[in-house]
CSV table of C-alpha atoms in Angstrom, one decimal:
chain,number,residue,atom,x,y,z
A,142,CYS,CA,0.0,-0.3,-0.1
A,143,ILE,CA,1.3,3.5,-0.3
A,144,ILE,CA,1.1,6.0,2.4
A,145,VAL,CA,0.5,9.6,2.3
A,146,GLU,CA,0.9,12.4,4.9
A,147,ARG,CA,1.9,16.1,5.3
A,148,GLU,CA,5.8,16.7,5.1
A,149,GLY,CA,7.1,17.6,8.6
A,150,ARG,CA,4.7,15.9,10.9
A,151,THR,CA,5.7,16.3,14.4
A,152,SER,CA,2.9,14.4,16.1
A,153,PRO,CA,0.7,11.2,15.4
A,154,PRO,CA,-2.4,11.4,12.9
A,155,SER,CA,-5.6,12.0,14.5
A,156,ALA,CA,-7.2,9.7,11.6
A,157,LEU,CA,-6.4,6.9,9.2
A,158,VAL,CA,-8.2,7.5,5.8
A,159,PHE,CA,-8.4,4.4,3.8
A,160,LEU,CA,-9.0,4.7,0.2
A,161,ALA,CA,-9.9,2.0,-2.0
A,162,HIS,CA,-9.6,2.3,-5.6
A,163,GLY,CA,-11.4,1.4,-8.6
A,164,ILE,CA,-11.5,-1.5,-11.5
A,165,ASP,CA,-8.7,-1.8,-14.0
A,166,VAL,CA,-6.3,0.7,-12.8
A,167,LEU,CA,-3.0,1.2,-11.2
A,168,GLY,CA,-2.8,0.5,-7.6
A,169,ASP,CA,-1.5,4.0,-7.2
A,170,ASP,CA,-4.6,5.6,-9.0
A,171,LEU,CA,-5.5,7.5,-6.2
A,172,TYR,CA,-2.5,8.9,-5.2
A,173,GLY,CA,-2.7,12.6,-6.6
A,174,MET,CA,-5.9,12.8,-4.8
A,175,ALA,CA,-4.7,11.4,-1.5
A,176,HIS,CA,-1.8,13.8,-2.1
A,177,ARG,CA,-4.1,17.1,-2.1
A,178,LEU,CA,-6.1,15.8,0.6
A,179,ALA,CA,-3.3,15.5,3.3
A,180,LEU,CA,-4.5,17.7,5.7
A,181,ASP,CA,-2.3,18.0,8.8
A,182,GLY,CA,-3.2,15.4,11.1
A,183,LEU,CA,-4.2,13.0,8.7
A,184,ARG,CA,-2.5,9.8,7.3
A,185,LEU,CA,-3.8,8.5,3.8
A,186,VAL,CA,-3.5,4.8,3.2
A,187,LEU,CA,-4.2,3.3,-0.3
A,188,PRO,CA,-4.3,-0.2,-0.6
A,189,GLU,CA,-3.9,-2.1,-4.2
A,190,ALA,CA,-6.2,-4.2,-4.7
A,191,PRO,CA,-5.5,-7.9,-4.5
A,192,HIS,CA,-6.3,-9.2,-8.2
A,193,GLU,CA,-4.6,-8.5,-11.5
A,194,SER,CA,-6.9,-7.4,-13.7
A,195,THR,CA,-7.6,-8.9,-17.5
A,196,MET,CA,-7.6,-5.6,-19.0
A,197,GLU,CA,-4.5,-5.2,-20.6
A,198,ARG,CA,-3.0,-1.5,-20.5
A,199,GLU,CA,-2.5,-0.9,-24.0
A,200,PRO,CA,-2.0,-3.0,-27.2
A,201,GLU,CA,1.8,-4.7,-27.1
A,202,GLN,CA,4.1,-2.8,-29.2
A,203,LYS,CA,7.6,-3.6,-30.1
A,204,LEU,CA,10.1,-1.5,-29.0
A,205,GLU,CA,12.4,-0.2,-31.8
A,206,VAL,CA,15.7,1.9,-30.8
A,207,ALA,CA,18.7,2.9,-32.2
A,208,SER,CA,20.7,2.5,-29.0
A,209,LYS,CA,20.7,0.6,-26.0
A,210,ILE,CA,17.9,1.5,-23.4
A,211,ASP,CA,19.6,3.3,-20.5
A,212,GLU,CA,18.7,2.7,-17.1
A,213,GLU,CA,15.8,5.4,-16.7
A,214,SER,CA,14.1,4.2,-19.9
A,215,ALA,CA,14.2,0.7,-18.7
A,216,GLU,CA,12.5,1.9,-15.4
A,217,GLN,CA,10.1,3.5,-17.2
A,218,TYR,CA,9.1,0.6,-19.4
A,219,GLY,CA,9.1,-1.6,-16.6
A,220,GLU,CA,6.7,1.1,-14.8
A,221,TRP,CA,4.5,0.5,-18.5
A,222,ARG,CA,4.4,-2.9,-17.7
A,223,ARG,CA,2.8,-3.0,-14.4
A,224,PRO,CA,-0.8,-4.7,-14.6
A,225,PHE,CA,-3.9,-2.9,-13.8
A,226,ARG,CA,-5.8,-4.4,-10.4
A,227,CYS,CA,-9.1,-5.3,-9.4
A,228,TRP,CA,-10.8,-5.7,-6.3
A,229,TRP,CA,-12.4,-8.5,-8.2
A,230,SER,CA,-12.8,-9.5,-12.0
A,231,ARG,CA,-15.8,-8.1,-14.2
A,232,HIS,CA,-16.1,-12.1,-14.9
A,233,ALA,CA,-16.8,-12.4,-11.2
A,234,LYS,CA,-20.5,-12.6,-9.4
A,235,VAL,CA,-20.4,-9.5,-6.6
A,236,GLN,CA,-22.2,-11.6,-4.4
A,237,ASN,CA,-19.4,-14.3,-4.4
A,238,ALA,CA,-16.6,-11.9,-4.4
A,239,LEU,CA,-17.2,-8.9,-2.4
A,240,PRO,CA,-16.9,-10.4,0.8
A,241,ALA,CA,-13.3,-11.9,0.1
A,242,ALA,CA,-12.2,-7.9,-1.2
A,243,VAL,CA,-13.4,-6.8,1.9
A,244,GLY,CA,-11.7,-9.0,3.8
A,245,GLU,CA,-8.5,-8.3,2.5
A,246,PHE,CA,-9.2,-4.3,2.6
A,247,LEU,CA,-10.0,-4.8,6.2
A,248,SER,CA,-6.7,-6.8,6.9
A,249,CYS,CA,-4.9,-4.2,5.5
A,250,ILE,CA,-6.8,-1.5,7.9
A,251,ALA,CA,-6.4,-3.9,11.0
A,252,ALA,CA,-2.6,-3.9,10.3
A,253,ALA,CA,-2.0,-0.2,10.1
A,254,PHE,CA,-4.4,0.2,13.1
A,255,GLU,CA,-2.8,-2.3,14.9
A,256,GLN,CA,0.6,-0.6,14.3
A,257,CYS,CA,-0.7,2.9,15.8
A,258,LYS,CA,-2.1,1.2,19.1
A,259,SER,CA,1.8,-0.7,19.7
A,260,ASP,CA,3.3,3.1,18.9
A,261,GLY,CA,1.0,4.4,21.8
A,262,TYR,CA,-1.8,6.1,20.1
A,263,GLN,CA,-5.3,5.1,18.6
A,264,PRO,CA,-6.3,7.5,15.7
A,265,LYS,CA,-10.0,7.5,14.0
A,266,ILE,CA,-10.4,5.4,10.9
A,267,VAL,CA,-12.3,6.9,8.1
A,268,LEU,CA,-12.8,4.7,4.7
A,269,GLY,CA,-13.5,5.7,1.1
A,270,GLY,CA,-13.2,4.6,-2.3
A,271,PHE,CA,-14.1,5.3,-6.0
A,272,SER,CA,-16.2,2.9,-7.9
A,273,GLN,CA,-15.7,-0.3,-7.4
A,274,GLY,CA,-13.4,0.6,-4.3
A,275,ALA,CA,-16.5,2.5,-3.1
A,276,ALA,CA,-18.4,-0.6,-2.8
A,277,VAL,CA,-15.5,-2.4,-0.9
A,278,ALA,CA,-15.1,0.8,1.5
A,279,LEU,CA,-19.3,0.7,1.8
A,280,ALA,CA,-19.2,-3.3,2.8
A,281,ALA,CA,-15.9,-2.5,5.3
A,282,ALA,CA,-17.7,0.2,7.0
A,283,ALA,CA,-20.9,-1.9,7.6
A,284,ARG,CA,-18.1,-5.0,8.8
A,285,ALA,CA,-15.9,-2.4,10.7
A,286,GLN,CA,-17.6,-2.5,14.1
A,287,LYS,CA,-18.0,-6.4,14.7
A,288,GLU,CA,-14.5,-7.2,13.1
A,289,LEU,CA,-12.4,-4.5,13.8
A,290,SER,CA,-14.3,-3.3,17.2
A,291,VAL,CA,-14.2,0.1,15.6
A,292,GLN,CA,-16.6,2.4,13.8
A,293,PRO,CA,-15.8,4.6,11.3
A,294,PRO,CA,-16.9,8.5,12.1
A,295,GLY,CA,-17.0,9.1,8.1
A,296,LEU,CA,-17.5,7.2,4.5
A,297,LEU,CA,-16.8,8.5,1.5
A,298,LEU,CA,-18.3,6.9,-1.7
A,299,ILE,CA,-17.4,8.4,-5.1
A,300,ALA,CA,-19.3,6.9,-8.0
A,301,PRO,CA,-20.5,4.0,-6.2
A,302,PRO,CA,-22.0,1.1,-8.5
A,303,ALA,CA,-25.4,0.7,-8.5
A,304,PHE,CA,-25.4,-2.7,-6.5
A,305,SER,CA,-24.0,-0.7,-3.7
A,306,THR,CA,-27.4,0.1,-2.5
A,307,SER,CA,-28.0,-3.6,-1.8
A,308,ILE,CA,-24.8,-3.4,0.7
A,309,ALA,CA,-26.3,-0.3,2.2
A,310,ASP,CA,-29.5,-2.3,2.5
A,311,SER,CA,-28.1,-4.4,4.9
A,312,ALA,CA,-25.7,-2.6,6.8
A,313,SER,CA,-26.0,-0.8,10.2
A,314,LEU,CA,-23.9,2.4,9.9
A,315,ALA,CA,-25.5,4.3,12.8
A,316,GLY,CA,-23.6,7.7,13.3
A,317,VAL,CA,-21.5,7.4,10.4
A,318,LYS,CA,-21.3,10.6,8.4
A,319,VAL,CA,-21.5,9.7,4.5
A,320,LEU,CA,-20.4,11.7,1.6
A,321,VAL,CA,-21.5,10.4,-1.8
A,322,ALA,CA,-20.4,12.0,-5.3
A,323,TYR,CA,-21.5,11.1,-8.6
A,324,GLY,CA,-20.8,12.8,-11.9
A,325,ASP,CA,-23.4,14.3,-13.9
A,326,SER,CA,-22.0,12.8,-17.2
A,327,ASP,CA,-20.8,9.4,-15.7
A,328,GLU,CA,-22.2,6.8,-17.7
A,329,VAL,CA,-20.4,4.0,-15.6
A,330,ALA,CA,-22.2,4.8,-12.6
A,331,PRO,CA,-25.0,7.4,-13.5
A,332,ALA,CA,-26.0,10.2,-11.4
A,333,SER,CA,-29.4,8.5,-11.1
A,334,GLY,CA,-28.3,6.0,-8.8
A,335,GLY,CA,-27.6,8.8,-6.2
A,336,GLU,CA,-31.1,8.9,-4.8
A,337,PRO,CA,-31.7,5.3,-4.2
A,338,MET,CA,-28.2,5.3,-2.5
A,339,MET,CA,-29.1,8.3,-0.3
A,340,LYS,CA,-32.6,6.7,0.8
A,341,ALA,CA,-30.4,3.4,1.7
A,342,LEU,CA,-27.8,4.9,3.4
A,343,SER,CA,-30.5,7.1,5.4
A,344,SER,CA,-32.5,3.6,6.2
A,345,CYS,CA,-29.9,2.4,7.6
A,346,GLY,CA,-28.9,4.9,10.2
A,347,ALA,CA,-26.3,7.0,8.3
A,348,GLN,CA,-25.9,10.7,8.6
A,349,VAL,CA,-25.8,11.3,4.8
A,350,GLU,CA,-24.6,14.8,3.8
A,351,PRO,CA,-26.4,16.5,0.3
A,352,LEU,CA,-25.6,14.1,-2.5
A,353,LEU,CA,-22.5,15.9,-4.4
A,354,LEU,CA,-23.2,15.9,-8.4
A,355,TYR,CA,-20.2,17.2,-10.2
A,356,ALA,CA,-19.2,17.9,-13.5
A,357,GLY,CA,-17.5,15.1,-14.9
A,358,GLU,CA,-17.7,11.4,-16.3
A,359,HIS,CA,-16.2,8.3,-14.2
A,360,GLU,CA,-13.6,9.9,-12.6
A,361,VAL,CA,-12.4,12.2,-9.4
A,362,THR,CA,-12.1,16.0,-10.4
A,363,VAL,CA,-11.0,18.8,-8.2
A,364,GLU,CA,-14.3,19.7,-7.5
A,365,VAL,CA,-14.7,16.5,-5.8
A,366,VAL,CA,-11.4,17.0,-4.1
A,367,ASP,CA,-12.1,19.9,-2.6
A,368,ALA,CA,-15.3,18.9,-1.5
A,369,THR,CA,-13.7,15.7,0.5
A,370,LYS,CA,-11.0,17.8,1.8
A,371,THR,CA,-14.1,19.8,3.8
A,372,PHE,CA,-15.8,16.4,4.8
A,373,PHE,CA,-12.4,14.8,5.8
A,374,GLY,CA,-12.3,18.3,8.1
A,375,LEU,CA,-15.6,17.4,9.7
A,376,THR,CA,-15.0,13.9,10.1
A,377,CYS,CA,-11.5,13.2,11.3
A,378,PHE,CA,-10.8,16.0,14.2
């Protein structure tokens, strides 16, 4: 996983924020977002999804060079060859694959949380995710109290897939503040899913912030980052 926090930190973090990336992306896909969210007192943790995606990054190309590849070029080529990641395959049935994916996410949370406790402090745990990762974060929040003995005070769901409403329907998120965001031009996770998601979350006891409908497609925009930063400021301290 990748850890991001403000440079020059002199005191333990008040909160650990775990962000789960989407499907068919590199494991560091949310690094740019996390870097901008590194408020003083936060430690952002970006776990890499456990499975390699079956989607190729781009068609295989034969490299034709006139001279030997130098060390820097070789490193860049190695970076290009890194596979995409996913929490489960597009071909898997969600109801079968989700529990194991959430278990992987919770294991990362538990390890980081236990390390903090062994170091003498106990931060808040805030969860979030984008697309497939939003479903993982939601299901993890529902299981956190039972499996980690901790209830996240905040939950961020960016472009959660439609099936996520069924997760919320069976969850208990009493008192958890939730920010839900959808792109107004998103064809992967259409904004029409916002109202059903908000109702499902409210029904399971969550304190739902007004729906964030942002200008964009299936992506994390500056508008989302700014709203998330404000949300974390309210839930993490």
